[in-house]
mmCIF file with all atom_site columns, C-alpha atoms in Angstrom:
data_model
loop_
_atom_site.group_PDB
_atom_site.id
_atom_site.type_symbol
_atom_site.label_atom_id
_atom_site.label_alt_id
_atom_site.label_comp_id
_atom_site.label_asym_id
_atom_site.label_entity_id
_atom_site.label_seq_id
_atom_site.pdbx_PDB_ins_code
_atom_site.Cartn_x
_atom_site.Cartn_y
_atom_site.Cartn_z
_atom_site.occupancy
_atom_site.B_iso_or_equiv
_atom_site.pdbx_formal_charge
_atom_site.auth_seq_id
_atom_site.auth_comp_id
_atom_site.auth_asym_id
_atom_site.auth_atom_id
_atom_site.pdbx_PDB_model_num
ATOM 1   C CA . MET A 1 1   ? -7.130  5.013  4.594  1.00 43.00 ? 6   MET A CA 1
ATOM 2   C CA . SER A 1 2   ? -4.506  3.337  2.451  1.00 39.00 ? 7   SER A CA 1
ATOM 3   C CA . ASN A 1 3   ? -2.178  3.972  -0.477 1.00 44.00 ? 8   ASN A CA 1
ATOM 4   C CA . ASN A 1 4   ? -0.118  1.971  -2.984 1.00 49.00 ? 9   ASN A CA 1
ATOM 5   C CA . PHE A 1 5   ? 2.428   0.926  -0.373 1.00 66.00 ? 10  PHE A CA 1
ATOM 6   C CA . ASN A 1 6   ? -0.027  -1.133 1.697  1.00 89.00 ? 11  ASN A CA 1
ATOM 7   C CA . CYS A 1 7   ? 0.142   1.428  4.486  1.00 93.00 ? 12  CYS A CA 1
ATOM 8   C CA . HIS A 1 8   ? -2.908  2.234  6.529  1.00 94.00 ? 13  HIS A CA 1
ATOM 9   C CA . VAL A 1 9   ? -4.040  3.379  9.926  1.00 96.00 ? 14  VAL A CA 1
ATOM 10  C CA . ARG A 1 10  ? -6.712  1.888  12.106 1.00 97.00 ? 15  ARG A CA 1
ATOM 11  C CA . ILE A 1 11  ? -8.172  2.611  15.506 1.00 96.00 ? 16  ILE A CA 1
ATOM 12  C CA . MET A 1 12  ? -6.060  1.222  18.360 1.00 97.00 ? 17  MET A CA 1
ATOM 13  C CA . LEU A 1 13  ? -7.675  -1.700 20.161 1.00 96.00 ? 18  LEU A CA 1
ATOM 14  C CA . GLU A 1 14  ? -7.214  -2.870 23.723 1.00 94.00 ? 19  GLU A CA 1
ATOM 15  C CA . SER A 1 15  ? -5.415  -5.893 22.267 1.00 96.00 ? 20  SER A CA 1
ATOM 16  C CA . ASP A 1 16  ? -2.700  -3.484 20.986 1.00 96.00 ? 21  ASP A CA 1
ATOM 17  C CA . LEU A 1 17  ? -1.862  -2.213 24.484 1.00 95.00 ? 22  LEU A CA 1
ATOM 18  C CA . GLU A 1 18  ? 1.078   -4.487 25.255 1.00 95.00 ? 23  GLU A CA 1
ATOM 19  C CA . GLN A 1 19  ? 2.722   -3.933 21.851 1.00 95.00 ? 24  GLN A CA 1
ATOM 20  C CA . VAL A 1 20  ? 2.346   -0.147 22.049 1.00 94.00 ? 25  VAL A CA 1
ATOM 21  C CA . LEU A 1 21  ? 3.681   -0.157 25.624 1.00 92.00 ? 26  LEU A CA 1
ATOM 22  C CA . GLU A 1 22  ? 6.703   -2.192 24.526 1.00 92.00 ? 27  GLU A CA 1
ATOM 23  C CA . TRP A 1 23  ? 7.455   0.357  21.785 1.00 91.00 ? 28  TRP A CA 1
ATOM 24  C CA . ARG A 1 24  ? 6.839   3.309  24.122 1.00 90.00 ? 29  ARG A CA 1
ATOM 25  C CA . ASN A 1 25  ? 9.151   1.958  26.824 1.00 87.00 ? 30  ASN A CA 1
ATOM 26  C CA . HIS A 1 26  ? 12.006  1.264  24.406 1.00 85.00 ? 31  HIS A CA 1
ATOM 27  C CA . PRO A 1 27  ? 14.971  3.486  25.423 1.00 82.00 ? 32  PRO A CA 1
ATOM 28  C CA . GLU A 1 28  ? 15.310  5.018  21.936 1.00 81.00 ? 33  GLU A CA 1
ATOM 29  C CA . ILE A 1 29  ? 11.678  6.157  22.016 1.00 81.00 ? 34  ILE A CA 1
ATOM 30  C CA . ARG A 1 30  ? 11.397  6.985  25.692 1.00 76.00 ? 35  ARG A CA 1
ATOM 31  C CA . ARG A 1 31  ? 14.346  9.409  25.642 1.00 73.00 ? 36  ARG A CA 1
ATOM 32  C CA . TYR A 1 32  ? 12.443  11.749 23.305 1.00 68.00 ? 37  TYR A CA 1
ATOM 33  C CA . MET A 1 33  ? 9.185   11.737 25.280 1.00 74.00 ? 38  MET A CA 1
ATOM 34  C CA . TYR A 1 34  ? 8.005   14.269 27.848 1.00 68.00 ? 39  TYR A CA 1
ATOM 35  C CA . THR A 1 35  ? 7.403   11.407 30.269 1.00 76.00 ? 40  THR A CA 1
ATOM 36  C CA . GLN A 1 36  ? 10.678  9.510  30.308 1.00 74.00 ? 41  GLN A CA 1
ATOM 37  C CA . HIS A 1 37  ? 10.129  6.969  33.070 1.00 83.00 ? 42  HIS A CA 1
ATOM 38  C CA . LYS A 1 38  ? 9.321   3.368  32.229 1.00 89.00 ? 43  LYS A CA 1
ATOM 39  C CA . ILE A 1 39  ? 5.522   3.176  32.090 1.00 90.00 ? 44  ILE A CA 1
ATOM 40  C CA . THR A 1 40  ? 3.774   0.278  33.815 1.00 91.00 ? 45  THR A CA 1
ATOM 41  C CA . LEU A 1 41  ? 1.016   -1.762 32.169 1.00 92.00 ? 46  LEU A CA 1
ATOM 42  C CA . GLU A 1 42  ? -1.440  -0.437 34.770 1.00 94.00 ? 47  GLU A CA 1
ATOM 43  C CA . GLU A 1 43  ? -0.513  3.190  34.030 1.00 92.00 ? 48  GLU A CA 1
ATOM 44  C CA . HIS A 1 44  ? -0.723  2.500  30.296 1.00 92.00 ? 49  HIS A CA 1
ATOM 45  C CA . SER A 1 45  ? -4.116  0.773  30.641 1.00 94.00 ? 50  SER A CA 1
ATOM 46  C CA . ASN A 1 46  ? -5.522  3.669  32.675 1.00 94.00 ? 51  ASN A CA 1
ATOM 47  C CA . TRP A 1 47  ? -4.319  6.157  30.056 1.00 92.00 ? 52  TRP A CA 1
ATOM 48  C CA . TYR A 1 48  ? -5.875  4.044  27.275 1.00 96.00 ? 53  TYR A CA 1
ATOM 49  C CA . LYS A 1 49  ? -9.262  3.794  29.013 1.00 95.00 ? 54  LYS A CA 1
ATOM 50  C CA . LYS A 1 50  ? -9.433  7.546  29.516 1.00 94.00 ? 55  LYS A CA 1
ATOM 51  C CA . ALA A 1 51  ? -8.131  8.526  26.065 1.00 94.00 ? 56  ALA A CA 1
ATOM 52  C CA . SER A 1 52  ? -10.166 5.979  24.093 1.00 93.00 ? 57  SER A CA 1
ATOM 53  C CA . ASN A 1 53  ? -13.389 7.272  25.675 1.00 93.00 ? 58  ASN A CA 1
ATOM 54  C CA . ASN A 1 54  ? -12.704 10.855 24.595 1.00 93.00 ? 59  ASN A CA 1
ATOM 55  C CA . PRO A 1 55  ? -14.378 11.601 21.213 1.00 92.00 ? 60  PRO A CA 1
ATOM 56  C CA . ASP A 1 56  ? -11.729 14.243 20.428 1.00 93.00 ? 61  ASP A CA 1
ATOM 57  C CA . HIS A 1 57  ? -8.878  11.790 20.949 1.00 95.00 ? 62  HIS A CA 1
ATOM 58  C CA . TYR A 1 58  ? -7.788  9.439  18.168 1.00 96.00 ? 63  TYR A CA 1
ATOM 59  C CA . LEU A 1 59  ? -5.516  6.551  19.116 1.00 97.00 ? 64  LEU A CA 1
ATOM 60  C CA . LEU A 1 60  ? -4.295  4.957  15.903 1.00 97.00 ? 65  LEU A CA 1
ATOM 61  C CA . ILE A 1 61  ? -2.100  2.073  14.840 1.00 97.00 ? 66  ILE A CA 1
ATOM 62  C CA . PHE A 1 62  ? -0.051  2.364  11.665 1.00 97.00 ? 67  PHE A CA 1
ATOM 63  C CA . GLU A 1 63  ? 0.228   -0.875 9.711  1.00 96.00 ? 68  GLU A CA 1
ATOM 64  C CA . LEU A 1 64  ? 2.719   -1.595 6.982  1.00 94.00 ? 69  LEU A CA 1
ATOM 65  C CA . ASN A 1 65  ? 1.915   -4.728 4.986  1.00 91.00 ? 70  ASN A CA 1
ATOM 66  C CA . ASN A 1 66  ? -0.748  -5.515 7.628  1.00 92.00 ? 71  ASN A CA 1
ATOM 67  C CA . ILE A 1 67  ? 1.819   -5.567 10.445 1.00 94.00 ? 72  ILE A CA 1
ATOM 68  C CA . PRO A 1 68  ? 1.432   -3.051 13.296 1.00 95.00 ? 73  PRO A CA 1
ATOM 69  C CA . THR A 1 69  ? 4.470   -0.811 12.971 1.00 95.00 ? 74  THR A CA 1
ATOM 70  C CA . GLY A 1 70  ? 3.645   2.456  14.734 1.00 95.00 ? 75  GLY A CA 1
ATOM 71  C CA . PHE A 1 71  ? 1.407   4.402  17.083 1.00 96.00 ? 76  PHE A CA 1
ATOM 72  C CA . ILE A 1 72  ? -0.228  7.781  16.530 1.00 96.00 ? 77  ILE A CA 1
ATOM 73  C CA . ASN A 1 73  ? -2.055  10.000 19.000 1.00 95.00 ? 78  ASN A CA 1
ATOM 74  C CA . ILE A 1 74  ? -4.191  12.815 17.546 1.00 97.00 ? 79  ILE A CA 1
ATOM 75  C CA . ASN A 1 75  ? -5.933  15.039 20.069 1.00 95.00 ? 80  ASN A CA 1
ATOM 76  C CA . LYS A 1 76  ? -8.314  17.808 18.987 1.00 95.00 ? 81  LYS A CA 1
ATOM 77  C CA . ILE A 1 77  ? -7.826  21.098 20.804 1.00 92.00 ? 82  ILE A CA 1
ATOM 78  C CA . ALA A 1 78  ? -10.774 22.782 22.542 1.00 80.00 ? 83  ALA A CA 1
ATOM 79  C CA . TYR A 1 79  ? -13.706 21.859 20.288 1.00 78.00 ? 84  TYR A CA 1
ATOM 80  C CA . SER A 1 80  ? -12.001 22.804 17.044 1.00 86.00 ? 85  SER A CA 1
ATOM 81  C CA . ASN A 1 81  ? -10.659 21.131 13.943 1.00 94.00 ? 86  ASN A CA 1
ATOM 82  C CA . VAL A 1 82  ? -7.128  21.800 15.127 1.00 97.00 ? 87  VAL A CA 1
ATOM 83  C CA . ALA A 1 83  ? -5.246  18.937 16.735 1.00 97.00 ? 88  ALA A CA 1
ATOM 84  C CA . ASP A 1 84  ? -1.929  18.007 18.290 1.00 96.00 ? 89  ASP A CA 1
ATOM 85  C CA . TRP A 1 85  ? -0.244  14.822 17.174 1.00 97.00 ? 90  TRP A CA 1
ATOM 86  C CA . GLY A 1 86  ? 2.381   12.522 18.558 1.00 92.00 ? 91  GLY A CA 1
ATOM 87  C CA . PHE A 1 87  ? 3.713   9.283  17.125 1.00 93.00 ? 92  PHE A CA 1
ATOM 88  C CA . TYR A 1 88  ? 6.442   6.689  17.084 1.00 90.00 ? 93  TYR A CA 1
ATOM 89  C CA . VAL A 1 89  ? 7.365   3.678  15.004 1.00 92.00 ? 94  VAL A CA 1
ATOM 90  C CA . ALA A 1 90  ? 8.455   0.294  16.252 1.00 92.00 ? 95  ALA A CA 1
ATOM 91  C CA . PRO A 1 91  ? 12.142  0.519  17.239 1.00 89.00 ? 96  PRO A CA 1
ATOM 92  C CA . ASP A 1 92  ? 13.150  -2.219 14.782 1.00 89.00 ? 97  ASP A CA 1
ATOM 93  C CA . SER A 1 93  ? 11.344  -0.671 11.795 1.00 91.00 ? 98  SER A CA 1
ATOM 94  C CA . GLU A 1 94  ? 13.098  -0.445 8.473  1.00 91.00 ? 99  GLU A CA 1
ATOM 95  C CA . LYS A 1 95  ? 14.408  2.920  7.308  1.00 90.00 ? 100 LYS A CA 1
ATOM 96  C CA . GLY A 1 96  ? 11.642  5.017  5.742  1.00 90.00 ? 101 GLY A CA 1
ATOM 97  C CA . THR A 1 97  ? 8.833   3.629  7.912  1.00 94.00 ? 102 THR A CA 1
ATOM 98  C CA . GLY A 1 98  ? 8.423   6.939  9.734  1.00 93.00 ? 103 GLY A CA 1
ATOM 99  C CA . LYS A 1 99  ? 7.937   8.825  6.480  1.00 93.00 ? 104 LYS A CA 1
ATOM 100 C CA . LYS A 1 100 ? 5.308   6.311  5.363  1.00 94.00 ? 105 LYS A CA 1
ATOM 101 C CA . LEU A 1 101 ? 3.570   6.673  8.731  1.00 95.00 ? 106 LEU A CA 1
ATOM 102 C CA . GLY A 1 102 ? 3.620   10.462 8.474  1.00 95.00 ? 107 GLY A CA 1
ATOM 103 C CA . ILE A 1 103 ? 2.181   10.613 4.974  1.00 94.00 ? 108 ILE A CA 1
ATOM 104 C CA . THR A 1 104 ? -0.483  8.006  5.687  1.00 95.00 ? 109 THR A CA 1
ATOM 105 C CA . VAL A 1 105 ? -1.548  9.651  8.945  1.00 95.00 ? 110 VAL A CA 1
ATOM 106 C CA . LEU A 1 106 ? -1.653  13.160 7.487  1.00 96.00 ? 111 LEU A CA 1
ATOM 107 C CA . ASP A 1 107 ? -3.847  11.901 4.629  1.00 94.00 ? 112 ASP A CA 1
ATOM 108 C CA . TYR A 1 108 ? -6.118  10.297 7.230  1.00 95.00 ? 113 TYR A CA 1
ATOM 109 C CA . ALA A 1 109 ? -6.185  13.377 9.465  1.00 96.00 ? 114 ALA A CA 1
ATOM 110 C CA . PHE A 1 110 ? -7.055  15.801 6.683  1.00 95.00 ? 115 PHE A CA 1
ATOM 111 C CA . LYS A 1 111 ? -9.385  13.544 4.634  1.00 93.00 ? 116 LYS A CA 1
ATOM 112 C CA . VAL A 1 112 ? -11.114 11.355 7.233  1.00 94.00 ? 117 VAL A CA 1
ATOM 113 C CA . ILE A 1 113 ? -11.040 13.394 10.446 1.00 95.00 ? 118 ILE A CA 1
ATOM 114 C CA . GLU A 1 114 ? -11.243 16.579 8.310  1.00 95.00 ? 119 GLU A CA 1
ATOM 115 C CA . LEU A 1 115 ? -8.845  18.573 10.442 1.00 96.00 ? 120 LEU A CA 1
ATOM 116 C CA . HIS A 1 116 ? -8.008  22.160 9.549  1.00 96.00 ? 121 HIS A CA 1
ATOM 117 C CA . LYS A 1 117 ? -4.572  22.065 11.172 1.00 97.00 ? 122 LYS A CA 1
ATOM 118 C CA . ILE A 1 118 ? -2.194  19.625 12.829 1.00 97.00 ? 123 ILE A CA 1
ATOM 119 C CA . CYS A 1 119 ? 0.310   20.849 15.398 1.00 97.00 ? 124 CYS A CA 1
ATOM 120 C CA . GLY A 1 120 ? 3.421   18.990 16.474 1.00 96.00 ? 125 GLY A CA 1
ATOM 121 C CA . GLN A 1 121 ? 6.062   19.458 19.107 1.00 95.00 ? 126 GLN A CA 1
ATOM 122 C CA . ALA A 1 122 ? 9.584   18.159 19.350 1.00 93.00 ? 127 ALA A CA 1
ATOM 123 C CA . LEU A 1 123 ? 12.202  18.511 22.012 1.00 91.00 ? 128 LEU A CA 1
ATOM 124 C CA . ALA A 1 124 ? 14.823  20.672 20.304 1.00 93.00 ? 129 ALA A CA 1
ATOM 125 C CA . TYR A 1 125 ? 17.548  18.041 20.782 1.00 90.00 ? 130 TYR A CA 1
ATOM 126 C CA . ASN A 1 126 ? 15.392  15.527 18.869 1.00 90.00 ? 131 ASN A CA 1
ATOM 127 C CA . ILE A 1 127 ? 16.877  16.543 15.529 1.00 93.00 ? 132 ILE A CA 1
ATOM 128 C CA . PRO A 1 128 ? 15.327  13.585 13.631 1.00 91.00 ? 133 PRO A CA 1
ATOM 129 C CA . SER A 1 129 ? 11.830  14.710 14.696 1.00 92.00 ? 134 SER A CA 1
ATOM 130 C CA . VAL A 1 130 ? 12.544  18.338 13.796 1.00 95.00 ? 135 VAL A CA 1
ATOM 131 C CA . LYS A 1 131 ? 13.752  17.264 10.331 1.00 95.00 ? 136 LYS A CA 1
ATOM 132 C CA . PHE A 1 132 ? 10.823  14.852 9.985  1.00 94.00 ? 137 PHE A CA 1
ATOM 133 C CA . HIS A 1 133 ? 8.233   17.576 10.545 1.00 95.00 ? 138 HIS A CA 1
ATOM 134 C CA . THR A 1 134 ? 9.957   19.895 8.087  1.00 95.00 ? 139 THR A CA 1
ATOM 135 C CA . SER A 1 135 ? 10.186  17.132 5.465  1.00 94.00 ? 140 SER A CA 1
ATOM 136 C CA . LEU A 1 136 ? 6.409   16.637 5.671  1.00 94.00 ? 141 LEU A CA 1
ATOM 137 C CA . GLY A 1 137 ? 5.745   20.316 5.038  1.00 94.00 ? 142 GLY A CA 1
ATOM 138 C CA . PHE A 1 138 ? 5.232   21.570 8.593  1.00 96.00 ? 143 PHE A CA 1
ATOM 139 C CA . THR A 1 139 ? 6.229   25.143 9.375  1.00 96.00 ? 144 THR A CA 1
ATOM 140 C CA . GLN A 1 140 ? 8.111   25.927 12.554 1.00 97.00 ? 145 GLN A CA 1
ATOM 141 C CA . GLU A 1 141 ? 5.742   28.256 14.391 1.00 97.00 ? 146 GLU A CA 1
ATOM 142 C CA . GLY A 1 142 ? 7.648   28.760 17.585 1.00 97.00 ? 147 GLY A CA 1
ATOM 143 C CA . LEU A 1 143 ? 10.373  27.840 20.005 1.00 97.00 ? 148 LEU A CA 1
ATOM 144 C CA . LEU A 1 144 ? 9.590   27.625 23.691 1.00 96.00 ? 149 LEU A CA 1
ATOM 145 C CA . ARG A 1 145 ? 12.889  28.184 25.453 1.00 96.00 ? 150 ARG A CA 1
ATOM 146 C CA . GLY A 1 146 ? 13.543  26.082 28.548 1.00 94.00 ? 151 GLY A CA 1
ATOM 147 C CA . GLN A 1 147 ? 9.972   24.744 28.375 1.00 95.00 ? 152 GLN A CA 1
ATOM 148 C CA . HIS A 1 148 ? 10.456  21.122 29.420 1.00 89.00 ? 153 HIS A CA 1
ATOM 149 C CA . PHE A 1 149 ? 12.299  19.860 32.502 1.00 90.00 ? 154 PHE A CA 1
ATOM 150 C CA . ASP A 1 150 ? 13.415  16.256 32.035 1.00 81.00 ? 155 ASP A CA 1
ATOM 151 C CA . GLY A 1 151 ? 14.519  15.747 35.630 1.00 81.00 ? 156 GLY A CA 1
ATOM 152 C CA . GLN A 1 152 ? 18.044  17.029 34.994 1.00 88.00 ? 157 GLN A CA 1
ATOM 153 C CA . SER A 1 153 ? 17.806  20.112 32.788 1.00 91.00 ? 158 SER A CA 1
ATOM 154 C CA . TYR A 1 154 ? 15.403  22.423 30.999 1.00 96.00 ? 159 TYR A CA 1
ATOM 155 C CA . ASN A 1 155 ? 15.028  21.847 27.270 1.00 93.00 ? 160 ASN A CA 1
ATOM 156 C CA . ASP A 1 156 ? 13.638  23.926 24.428 1.00 96.00 ? 161 ASP A CA 1
ATOM 157 C CA . VAL A 1 157 ? 10.517  22.725 22.614 1.00 96.00 ? 162 VAL A CA 1
ATOM 158 C CA . VAL A 1 158 ? 9.982   23.390 18.898 1.00 97.00 ? 163 VAL A CA 1
ATOM 159 C CA . HIS A 1 159 ? 6.379   23.921 17.747 1.00 97.00 ? 164 HIS A CA 1
ATOM 160 C CA . PHE A 1 160 ? 5.195   23.054 14.241 1.00 98.00 ? 165 PHE A CA 1
ATOM 161 C CA . GLY A 1 161 ? 1.972   23.521 12.306 1.00 97.00 ? 166 GLY A CA 1
ATOM 162 C CA . LEU A 1 162 ? 0.547   22.209 9.040  1.00 97.00 ? 167 LEU A CA 1
ATOM 163 C CA . LEU A 1 163 ? -2.706  23.481 7.526  1.00 96.00 ? 168 LEU A CA 1
ATOM 164 C CA . ALA A 1 164 ? -4.977  21.254 5.469  1.00 95.00 ? 169 ALA A CA 1
ATOM 165 C CA . ASN A 1 165 ? -4.621  23.525 2.430  1.00 93.00 ? 170 ASN A CA 1
ATOM 166 C CA . GLU A 1 166 ? -0.824  23.170 2.666  1.00 94.00 ? 171 GLU A CA 1
ATOM 167 C CA . TRP A 1 167 ? -0.989  19.386 2.594  1.00 92.00 ? 172 TRP A CA 1
ATOM 168 C CA . LYS A 1 168 ? -1.024  18.166 -0.965 1.00 74.00 ? 173 LYS A CA 1
ATOM 169 C CA . ILE A 1 169 ? -1.805  14.515 -1.529 1.00 58.00 ? 174 ILE A CA 1
ATOM 170 C CA . SER A 1 170 ? 0.680   13.025 -3.951 1.00 47.00 ? 175 SER A CA 1
ATOM 171 C CA . GLU A 1 171 ? 1.481   9.438  -4.764 1.00 43.00 ? 176 GLU A CA 1
ATOM 172 C CA . ASN A 1 172 ? 5.074   10.598 -5.305 1.00 43.00 ? 177 ASN A CA 1
ATOM 173 C CA . LYS A 1 173 ? 5.573   11.412 -1.617 1.00 51.00 ? 178 LYS A CA 1
ATOM 174 C CA . LEU A 1 174 ? 6.641   7.889  -0.708 1.00 44.00 ? 179 LEU A CA 1
#
């Protein structure tokens, strides 16, 4: 799926593994993840093999001007058209890349995958992610207090949801 800004998503390939791992292990990305240790290539490869063979799991690469610039993980929940998503952009991406990723992926999720709802989570201290979800039209549906232990302290997790009928496709979003 694409738009006027030469943004699109495609299925992640095994050849993308090293690039995605490099992004994922970057300190500025890793600090906002549930799993905060540095992931090995073997661990990453094992995860990819398992996830890519699951028909309810979508591993996607976001491309901007045909250059891989972000990763998206969409995982359907229990045989429904409701899914969780997670994502990150390359650490050196230009400002605004995340918004382009979000809009492009949500178009894809609602039009191509035909999801009814997308759910997101953010560690409460990840203010950019909280603001990002809100800016895309997500509604905060809950706050799980002290839900995630990062090895040092318990952190709150903010839950978001966006229904397909709330997502309006507009060329003016970017």
